[in-house]
């Protein structure tokens, strides 16, 4: 068998032709995809494609505008983006408007680390606002780099005047409907920071408490007997409770039992 050195044998084979590159090279290609999505107005085109469809809104709890994103941000945003895209593919008008939380100790602490604790209120607010604005831009670029699709042009921030005005209007409607009342509630206060604290910012020290078992005498033995199909009880009946807050016992008035407890437990009993 003789061969011709000038023959291009690749042209004699029926091989598929594809524009896909041999290498993924994602670190270089993914930023280009995100930029193309933004430049082409992909989010707005998706809204047009689903105009009039059932609405699906993912109300995203906004991240703090303080420092670069970490793995927790990446997992959070990626999973939520998957949900929004899945709802879009299912035929919903799936909207996602990103936002940022610009209030609270995390941002104030960041400013104090840079400028100290002797700032006036106006200076603290001005520097916090500037810092939050800078952090929003950084995080926004990182979230888009993760491939998250949303209305980035109209993002919101809790420090935006329209957002604060909307909160006040909503709060007004809540008050008008009678859902707000004045009562007693403990407010956690940090003497070191000179500011109130949210409950999730509180770290409790480990504490060991004494436990106690207490028998509560049945106040209506006749009804208790009837509940078990008996004419009467032979002796006093007690309900035994266990607690680690013994100091609350003097204020106890009675024990409450759900009348549907037996049915509820039966309904949730696993099948063997």
JSON list of C-alpha atoms in Angstrom, two decimals, residues 28-202:
[
{"chain": "A", "resi": 28, "resn": "UNK", "atom": "CA", "xyz": [-11.15, 33.54, 31.60]},
{"chain": "A", "resi": 29, "resn": "UNK", "atom": "CA", "xyz": [-14.40, 32.71, 29.83]},
{"chain": "A", "resi": 30, "resn": "UNK", "atom": "CA", "xyz": [-16.92, 33.11, 32.68]},
{"chain": "A", "resi": 31, "resn": "UNK", "atom": "CA", "xyz": [-16.29, 36.86, 33.14]},
{"chain": "A", "resi": 32, "resn": "UNK", "atom": "CA", "xyz": [-16.99, 37.28, 29.43]},
{"chain": "A", "resi": 33, "resn": "UNK", "atom": "CA", "xyz": [-20.30, 35.45, 29.77]},
{"chain": "A", "resi": 34, "resn": "UNK", "atom": "CA", "xyz": [-21.38, 37.65, 32.69]},
{"chain": "A", "resi": 35, "resn": "UNK", "atom": "CA", "xyz": [-20.43, 40.78, 30.76]},
{"chain": "A", "resi": 36, "resn": "UNK", "atom": "CA", "xyz": [-22.32, 39.57, 27.68]},
{"chain": "A", "resi": 37, "resn": "UNK", "atom": "CA", "xyz": [-25.44, 38.91, 29.78]},
{"chain": "A", "resi": 38, "resn": "UNK", "atom": "CA", "xyz": [-25.31, 42.43, 31.19]},
{"chain": "A", "resi": 39, "resn": "UNK", "atom": "CA", "xyz": [-24.51, 44.11, 27.87]},
{"chain": "A", "resi": 40, "resn": "UNK", "atom": "CA", "xyz": [-27.36, 42.29, 26.10]},
{"chain": "A", "resi": 41, "resn": "UNK", "atom": "CA", "xyz": [-29.89, 43.11, 28.83]},
{"chain": "A", "resi": 42, "resn": "UNK", "atom": "CA", "xyz": [-30.62, 39.41, 29.45]},
{"chain": "A", "resi": 43, "resn": "UNK", "atom": "CA", "xyz": [-32.60, 40.03, 32.67]},
{"chain": "A", "resi": 44, "resn": "UNK", "atom": "CA", "xyz": [-34.88, 42.57, 30.96]},
{"chain": "A", "resi": 45, "resn": "UNK", "atom": "CA", "xyz": [-35.37, 40.21, 27.99]},
{"chain": "A", "resi": 46, "resn": "UNK", "atom": "CA", "xyz": [-36.41, 37.45, 30.39]},
{"chain": "A", "resi": 47, "resn": "UNK", "atom": "CA", "xyz": [-39.00, 39.79, 31.91]},
{"chain": "A", "resi": 48, "resn": "UNK", "atom": "CA", "xyz": [-40.41, 40.52, 28.48]},
{"chain": "A", "resi": 49, "resn": "UNK", "atom": "CA", "xyz": [-40.54, 36.81, 27.65]},
{"chain": "A", "resi": 50, "resn": "UNK", "atom": "CA", "xyz": [-42.57, 36.10, 30.80]},
{"chain": "A", "resi": 51, "resn": "UNK", "atom": "CA", "xyz": [-44.77, 39.20, 30.74]},
{"chain": "A", "resi": 52, "resn": "UNK", "atom": "CA", "xyz": [-48.22, 38.28, 32.06]},
{"chain": "A", "resi": 53, "resn": "UNK", "atom": "CA", "xyz": [-47.05, 34.94, 33.48]},
{"chain": "A", "resi": 54, "resn": "UNK", "atom": "CA", "xyz": [-47.63, 34.03, 37.16]},
{"chain": "A", "resi": 55, "resn": "UNK", "atom": "CA", "xyz": [-45.26, 36.04, 39.32]},
{"chain": "A", "resi": 56, "resn": "UNK", "atom": "CA", "xyz": [-42.52, 34.42, 41.39]},
{"chain": "A", "resi": 57, "resn": "UNK", "atom": "CA", "xyz": [-40.48, 36.69, 43.66]},
{"chain": "A", "resi": 58, "resn": "UNK", "atom": "CA", "xyz": [-37.56, 35.51, 45.75]},
{"chain": "A", "resi": 59, "resn": "UNK", "atom": "CA", "xyz": [-37.30, 37.95, 48.64]},
{"chain": "A", "resi": 60, "resn": "UNK", "atom": "CA", "xyz": [-33.61, 37.73, 49.37]},
{"chain": "A", "resi": 61, "resn": "UNK", "atom": "CA", "xyz": [-32.47, 38.59, 52.86]},
{"chain": "A", "resi": 62, "resn": "UNK", "atom": "CA", "xyz": [-29.87, 41.21, 51.99]},
{"chain": "A", "resi": 63, "resn": "UNK", "atom": "CA", "xyz": [-26.24, 40.68, 52.99]},
{"chain": "A", "resi": 64, "resn": "UNK", "atom": "CA", "xyz": [-24.35, 43.24, 55.05]},
{"chain": "A", "resi": 65, "resn": "UNK", "atom": "CA", "xyz": [-22.44, 45.74, 52.96]},
{"chain": "A", "resi": 66, "resn": "UNK", "atom": "CA", "xyz": [-19.21, 45.13, 54.83]},
{"chain": "A", "resi": 67, "resn": "UNK", "atom": "CA", "xyz": [-16.19, 43.50, 53.23]},
{"chain": "A", "resi": 68, "resn": "UNK", "atom": "CA", "xyz": [-15.67, 41.11, 50.33]},
{"chain": "A", "resi": 69, "resn": "UNK", "atom": "CA", "xyz": [-17.86, 38.05, 49.91]},
{"chain": "A", "resi": 70, "resn": "UNK", "atom": "CA", "xyz": [-16.88, 34.69, 51.37]},
{"chain": "A", "resi": 71, "resn": "UNK", "atom": "CA", "xyz": [-17.88, 31.08, 50.75]},
{"chain": "A", "resi": 72, "resn": "UNK", "atom": "CA", "xyz": [-21.14, 31.53, 52.66]},
{"chain": "A", "resi": 73, "resn": "UNK", "atom": "CA", "xyz": [-22.16, 34.35, 50.31]},
{"chain": "A", "resi": 74, "resn": "UNK", "atom": "CA", "xyz": [-21.29, 32.20, 47.29]},
{"chain": "A", "resi": 75, "resn": "UNK", "atom": "CA", "xyz": [-23.37, 29.24, 48.46]},
{"chain": "A", "resi": 76, "resn": "UNK", "atom": "CA", "xyz": [-26.28, 31.48, 49.46]},
{"chain": "A", "resi": 77, "resn": "UNK", "atom": "CA", "xyz": [-26.43, 33.41, 46.20]},
{"chain": "A", "resi": 78, "resn": "UNK", "atom": "CA", "xyz": [-25.80, 30.41, 43.96]},
{"chain": "A", "resi": 79, "resn": "UNK", "atom": "CA", "xyz": [-28.58, 28.32, 45.49]},
{"chain": "A", "resi": 80, "resn": "UNK", "atom": "CA", "xyz": [-31.06, 31.18, 45.31]},
{"chain": "A", "resi": 81, "resn": "UNK", "atom": "CA", "xyz": [-30.08, 31.88, 41.71]},
{"chain": "A", "resi": 82, "resn": "UNK", "atom": "CA", "xyz": [-30.78, 28.24, 40.88]},
{"chain": "A", "resi": 83, "resn": "UNK", "atom": "CA", "xyz": [-34.27, 28.58, 42.37]},
{"chain": "A", "resi": 84, "resn": "UNK", "atom": "CA", "xyz": [-35.04, 31.73, 40.39]},
{"chain": "A", "resi": 85, "resn": "UNK", "atom": "CA", "xyz": [-33.80, 30.25, 37.13]},
{"chain": "A", "resi": 86, "resn": "UNK", "atom": "CA", "xyz": [-35.74, 27.02, 37.73]},
{"chain": "A", "resi": 87, "resn": "UNK", "atom": "CA", "xyz": [-38.94, 29.00, 38.30]},
{"chain": "A", "resi": 88, "resn": "UNK", "atom": "CA", "xyz": [-38.24, 31.00, 35.13]},
{"chain": "A", "resi": 89, "resn": "UNK", "atom": "CA", "xyz": [-37.87, 27.78, 33.13]},
{"chain": "A", "resi": 90, "resn": "UNK", "atom": "CA", "xyz": [-41.09, 26.48, 34.72]},
{"chain": "A", "resi": 91, "resn": "UNK", "atom": "CA", "xyz": [-43.01, 29.36, 33.13]},
{"chain": "A", "resi": 92, "resn": "UNK", "atom": "CA", "xyz": [-43.07, 31.90, 35.94]},
{"chain": "A", "resi": 93, "resn": "UNK", "atom": "CA", "xyz": [-42.12, 35.56, 35.76]},
{"chain": "A", "resi": 94, "resn": "UNK", "atom": "CA", "xyz": [-39.26, 34.91, 38.20]},
{"chain": "A", "resi": 95, "resn": "UNK", "atom": "CA", "xyz": [-37.87, 38.21, 39.39]},
{"chain": "A", "resi": 96, "resn": "UNK", "atom": "CA", "xyz": [-34.80, 38.85, 41.51]},
{"chain": "A", "resi": 97, "resn": "UNK", "atom": "CA", "xyz": [-33.78, 42.29, 42.72]},
{"chain": "A", "resi": 98, "resn": "UNK", "atom": "CA", "xyz": [-30.57, 42.23, 44.77]},
{"chain": "A", "resi": 99, "resn": "UNK", "atom": "CA", "xyz": [-30.22, 44.35, 47.89]},
{"chain": "A", "resi": 100, "resn": "UNK", "atom": "CA", "xyz": [-27.90, 45.17, 50.77]},
{"chain": "A", "resi": 101, "resn": "UNK", "atom": "CA", "xyz": [-28.30, 45.80, 54.49]},
{"chain": "A", "resi": 102, "resn": "UNK", "atom": "CA", "xyz": [-26.47, 49.01, 55.34]},
{"chain": "A", "resi": 103, "resn": "UNK", "atom": "CA", "xyz": [-27.35, 49.37, 59.02]},
{"chain": "A", "resi": 104, "resn": "UNK", "atom": "CA", "xyz": [-26.06, 47.83, 62.20]},
{"chain": "A", "resi": 105, "resn": "UNK", "atom": "CA", "xyz": [-22.90, 47.12, 64.13]},
{"chain": "A", "resi": 106, "resn": "UNK", "atom": "CA", "xyz": [-20.88, 45.38, 61.39]},
{"chain": "A", "resi": 107, "resn": "UNK", "atom": "CA", "xyz": [-20.51, 48.59, 59.40]},
{"chain": "A", "resi": 108, "resn": "UNK", "atom": "CA", "xyz": [-20.10, 50.77, 62.48]},
{"chain": "A", "resi": 109, "resn": "UNK", "atom": "CA", "xyz": [-17.37, 48.47, 63.77]},
{"chain": "A", "resi": 110, "resn": "UNK", "atom": "CA", "xyz": [-15.58, 48.67, 60.42]},
{"chain": "A", "resi": 111, "resn": "UNK", "atom": "CA", "xyz": [-15.59, 52.48, 60.60]},
{"chain": "A", "resi": 112, "resn": "UNK", "atom": "CA", "xyz": [-14.36, 52.48, 64.21]},
{"chain": "A", "resi": 113, "resn": "UNK", "atom": "CA", "xyz": [-11.46, 50.24, 63.24]},
{"chain": "A", "resi": 114, "resn": "UNK", "atom": "CA", "xyz": [-10.41, 52.76, 60.59]},
{"chain": "A", "resi": 115, "resn": "UNK", "atom": "CA", "xyz": [-11.12, 56.08, 62.35]},
{"chain": "A", "resi": 116, "resn": "UNK", "atom": "CA", "xyz": [-11.46, 55.31, 66.05]},
{"chain": "A", "resi": 117, "resn": "UNK", "atom": "CA", "xyz": [-14.41, 55.73, 68.41]},
{"chain": "A", "resi": 118, "resn": "UNK", "atom": "CA", "xyz": [-14.48, 59.47, 68.87]},
{"chain": "A", "resi": 119, "resn": "UNK", "atom": "CA", "xyz": [-16.45, 60.35, 65.75]},
{"chain": "A", "resi": 120, "resn": "UNK", "atom": "CA", "xyz": [-19.50, 62.56, 65.95]},
{"chain": "A", "resi": 121, "resn": "UNK", "atom": "CA", "xyz": [-22.88, 61.14, 64.94]},
{"chain": "A", "resi": 122, "resn": "UNK", "atom": "CA", "xyz": [-22.94, 63.02, 61.62]},
{"chain": "A", "resi": 123, "resn": "UNK", "atom": "CA", "xyz": [-19.38, 62.00, 60.79]},
{"chain": "A", "resi": 124, "resn": "UNK", "atom": "CA", "xyz": [-20.07, 58.36, 61.68]},
{"chain": "A", "resi": 125, "resn": "UNK", "atom": "CA", "xyz": [-23.16, 58.30, 59.45]},
{"chain": "A", "resi": 126, "resn": "UNK", "atom": "CA", "xyz": [-21.36, 59.96, 56.53]},
{"chain": "A", "resi": 127, "resn": "UNK", "atom": "CA", "xyz": [-18.40, 57.60, 56.68]},
{"chain": "A", "resi": 128, "resn": "UNK", "atom": "CA", "xyz": [-20.68, 54.58, 57.13]},
{"chain": "A", "resi": 129, "resn": "UNK", "atom": "CA", "xyz": [-22.71, 55.56, 54.08]},
{"chain": "A", "resi": 130, "resn": "UNK", "atom": "CA", "xyz": [-19.57, 56.03, 51.97]},
{"chain": "A", "resi": 131, "resn": "UNK", "atom": "CA", "xyz": [-18.14, 52.72, 53.18]},
{"chain": "A", "resi": 132, "resn": "UNK", "atom": "CA", "xyz": [-21.38, 50.83, 52.49]},
{"chain": "A", "resi": 133, "resn": "UNK", "atom": "CA", "xyz": [-21.62, 52.32, 48.98]},
{"chain": "A", "resi": 134, "resn": "UNK", "atom": "CA", "xyz": [-18.10, 51.12, 48.22]},
{"chain": "A", "resi": 135, "resn": "UNK", "atom": "CA", "xyz": [-18.75, 47.64, 49.58]},
{"chain": "A", "resi": 136, "resn": "UNK", "atom": "CA", "xyz": [-21.99, 47.29, 47.59]},
{"chain": "A", "resi": 137, "resn": "UNK", "atom": "CA", "xyz": [-20.10, 47.92, 44.35]},
{"chain": "A", "resi": 138, "resn": "UNK", "atom": "CA", "xyz": [-17.46, 45.31, 45.26]},
{"chain": "A", "resi": 139, "resn": "UNK", "atom": "CA", "xyz": [-19.95, 42.64, 46.29]},
{"chain": "A", "resi": 140, "resn": "UNK", "atom": "CA", "xyz": [-22.18, 43.33, 43.30]},
{"chain": "A", "resi": 141, "resn": "UNK", "atom": "CA", "xyz": [-19.31, 42.65, 40.91]},
{"chain": "A", "resi": 142, "resn": "UNK", "atom": "CA", "xyz": [-18.49, 39.42, 42.76]},
{"chain": "A", "resi": 143, "resn": "UNK", "atom": "CA", "xyz": [-22.10, 38.20, 42.71]},
{"chain": "A", "resi": 144, "resn": "UNK", "atom": "CA", "xyz": [-22.32, 38.81, 38.98]},
{"chain": "A", "resi": 145, "resn": "UNK", "atom": "CA", "xyz": [-19.03, 36.95, 38.59]},
{"chain": "A", "resi": 146, "resn": "UNK", "atom": "CA", "xyz": [-20.78, 33.96, 40.19]},
{"chain": "A", "resi": 147, "resn": "UNK", "atom": "CA", "xyz": [-23.28, 34.01, 37.32]},
{"chain": "A", "resi": 148, "resn": "UNK", "atom": "CA", "xyz": [-26.22, 35.36, 39.33]},
{"chain": "A", "resi": 149, "resn": "UNK", "atom": "CA", "xyz": [-28.81, 36.99, 37.07]},
{"chain": "A", "resi": 150, "resn": "UNK", "atom": "CA", "xyz": [-30.84, 39.84, 38.51]},
{"chain": "A", "resi": 151, "resn": "UNK", "atom": "CA", "xyz": [-31.90, 43.44, 38.12]},
{"chain": "A", "resi": 152, "resn": "UNK", "atom": "CA", "xyz": [-28.49, 44.82, 39.08]},
{"chain": "A", "resi": 153, "resn": "UNK", "atom": "CA", "xyz": [-29.30, 48.22, 37.59]},
{"chain": "A", "resi": 154, "resn": "UNK", "atom": "CA", "xyz": [-32.09, 48.77, 40.11]},
{"chain": "A", "resi": 155, "resn": "UNK", "atom": "CA", "xyz": [-30.55, 47.18, 43.19]},
{"chain": "A", "resi": 156, "resn": "UNK", "atom": "CA", "xyz": [-31.79, 48.45, 46.55]},
{"chain": "A", "resi": 157, "resn": "UNK", "atom": "CA", "xyz": [-30.07, 49.31, 49.80]},
{"chain": "A", "resi": 158, "resn": "UNK", "atom": "CA", "xyz": [-31.63, 49.84, 53.20]},
{"chain": "A", "resi": 159, "resn": "UNK", "atom": "CA", "xyz": [-29.94, 53.25, 53.43]},
{"chain": "A", "resi": 160, "resn": "UNK", "atom": "CA", "xyz": [-31.62, 54.51, 50.22]},
{"chain": "A", "resi": 161, "resn": "UNK", "atom": "CA", "xyz": [-34.15, 57.24, 50.97]},
{"chain": "A", "resi": 162, "resn": "UNK", "atom": "CA", "xyz": [-36.95, 55.64, 48.89]},
{"chain": "A", "resi": 163, "resn": "UNK", "atom": "CA", "xyz": [-36.43, 52.34, 50.70]},
{"chain": "A", "resi": 164, "resn": "UNK", "atom": "CA", "xyz": [-36.59, 54.00, 54.13]},
{"chain": "A", "resi": 165, "resn": "UNK", "atom": "CA", "xyz": [-39.69, 55.97, 53.09]},
{"chain": "A", "resi": 166, "resn": "UNK", "atom": "CA", "xyz": [-41.34, 52.75, 51.92]},
{"chain": "A", "resi": 167, "resn": "UNK", "atom": "CA", "xyz": [-40.61, 51.10, 55.26]},
{"chain": "A", "resi": 168, "resn": "UNK", "atom": "CA", "xyz": [-42.23, 53.98, 57.12]},
{"chain": "A", "resi": 169, "resn": "UNK", "atom": "CA", "xyz": [-45.33, 53.82, 54.89]},
{"chain": "A", "resi": 170, "resn": "UNK", "atom": "CA", "xyz": [-45.60, 50.06, 55.46]},
{"chain": "A", "resi": 171, "resn": "UNK", "atom": "CA", "xyz": [-45.15, 50.56, 59.20]},
{"chain": "A", "resi": 172, "resn": "UNK", "atom": "CA", "xyz": [-47.94, 53.15, 59.13]},
{"chain": "A", "resi": 173, "resn": "UNK", "atom": "CA", "xyz": [-50.33, 50.62, 57.61]},
{"chain": "A", "resi": 174, "resn": "UNK", "atom": "CA", "xyz": [-49.37, 48.06, 60.25]},
{"chain": "A", "resi": 175, "resn": "UNK", "atom": "CA", "xyz": [-50.13, 50.59, 62.99]},
{"chain": "A", "resi": 176, "resn": "UNK", "atom": "CA", "xyz": [-53.46, 51.54, 61.42]},
{"chain": "A", "resi": 177, "resn": "UNK", "atom": "CA", "xyz": [-54.53, 47.89, 61.44]},
{"chain": "A", "resi": 178, "resn": "UNK", "atom": "CA", "xyz": [-53.86, 47.64, 65.17]},
{"chain": "A", "resi": 179, "resn": "UNK", "atom": "CA", "xyz": [-50.93, 45.22, 65.02]},
{"chain": "A", "resi": 180, "resn": "UNK", "atom": "CA", "xyz": [-48.58, 47.48, 66.99]},
{"chain": "A", "resi": 181, "resn": "UNK", "atom": "CA", "xyz": [-48.98, 47.92, 70.71]},
{"chain": "A", "resi": 182, "resn": "UNK", "atom": "CA", "xyz": [-46.89, 49.21, 73.54]},
{"chain": "A", "resi": 183, "resn": "UNK", "atom": "CA", "xyz": [-45.58, 46.65, 75.99]},
{"chain": "A", "resi": 184, "resn": "UNK", "atom": "CA", "xyz": [-42.52, 45.53, 77.87]},
{"chain": "A", "resi": 185, "resn": "UNK", "atom": "CA", "xyz": [-39.63, 43.95, 76.02]},
{"chain": "A", "resi": 186, "resn": "UNK", "atom": "CA", "xyz": [-35.99, 43.68, 77.03]},
{"chain": "A", "resi": 187, "resn": "UNK", "atom": "CA", "xyz": [-33.58, 45.46, 74.72]},
{"chain": "A", "resi": 188, "resn": "UNK", "atom": "CA", "xyz": [-30.01, 44.23, 74.71]},
{"chain": "A", "resi": 189, "resn": "UNK", "atom": "CA", "xyz": [-27.53, 47.05, 75.17]},
{"chain": "A", "resi": 190, "resn": "UNK", "atom": "CA", "xyz": [-23.77, 47.03, 74.67]},
{"chain": "A", "resi": 191, "resn": "UNK", "atom": "CA", "xyz": [-22.11, 49.39, 77.15]},
{"chain": "A", "resi": 192, "resn": "UNK", "atom": "CA", "xyz": [-18.84, 49.11, 75.27]},
{"chain": "A", "resi": 193, "resn": "UNK", "atom": "CA", "xyz": [-20.30, 50.00, 71.86]},
{"chain": "A", "resi": 194, "resn": "UNK", "atom": "CA", "xyz": [-22.95, 52.36, 73.22]},
{"chain": "A", "resi": 195, "resn": "UNK", "atom": "CA", "xyz": [-25.56, 50.76, 70.97]},
{"chain": "A", "resi": 196, "resn": "UNK", "atom": "CA", "xyz": [-28.43, 48.30, 71.11]},
{"chain": "A", "resi": 197, "resn": "UNK", "atom": "CA", "xyz": [-27.80, 44.74, 69.98]},
{"chain": "A", "resi": 198, "resn": "UNK", "atom": "CA", "xyz": [-29.84, 42.32, 67.93]},
{"chain": "A", "resi": 199, "resn": "UNK", "atom": "CA", "xyz": [-30.64, 38.97, 69.51]},
{"chain": "A", "resi": 200, "resn": "UNK", "atom": "CA", "xyz": [-28.36, 37.07, 67.12]},
{"chain": "A", "resi": 201, "resn": "UNK", "atom": "CA", "xyz": [-25.44, 39.26, 68.23]},
{"chain": "A", "resi": 202, "resn": "UNK", "atom": "CA", "xyz": [-25.71, 37.97, 71.81]}
]
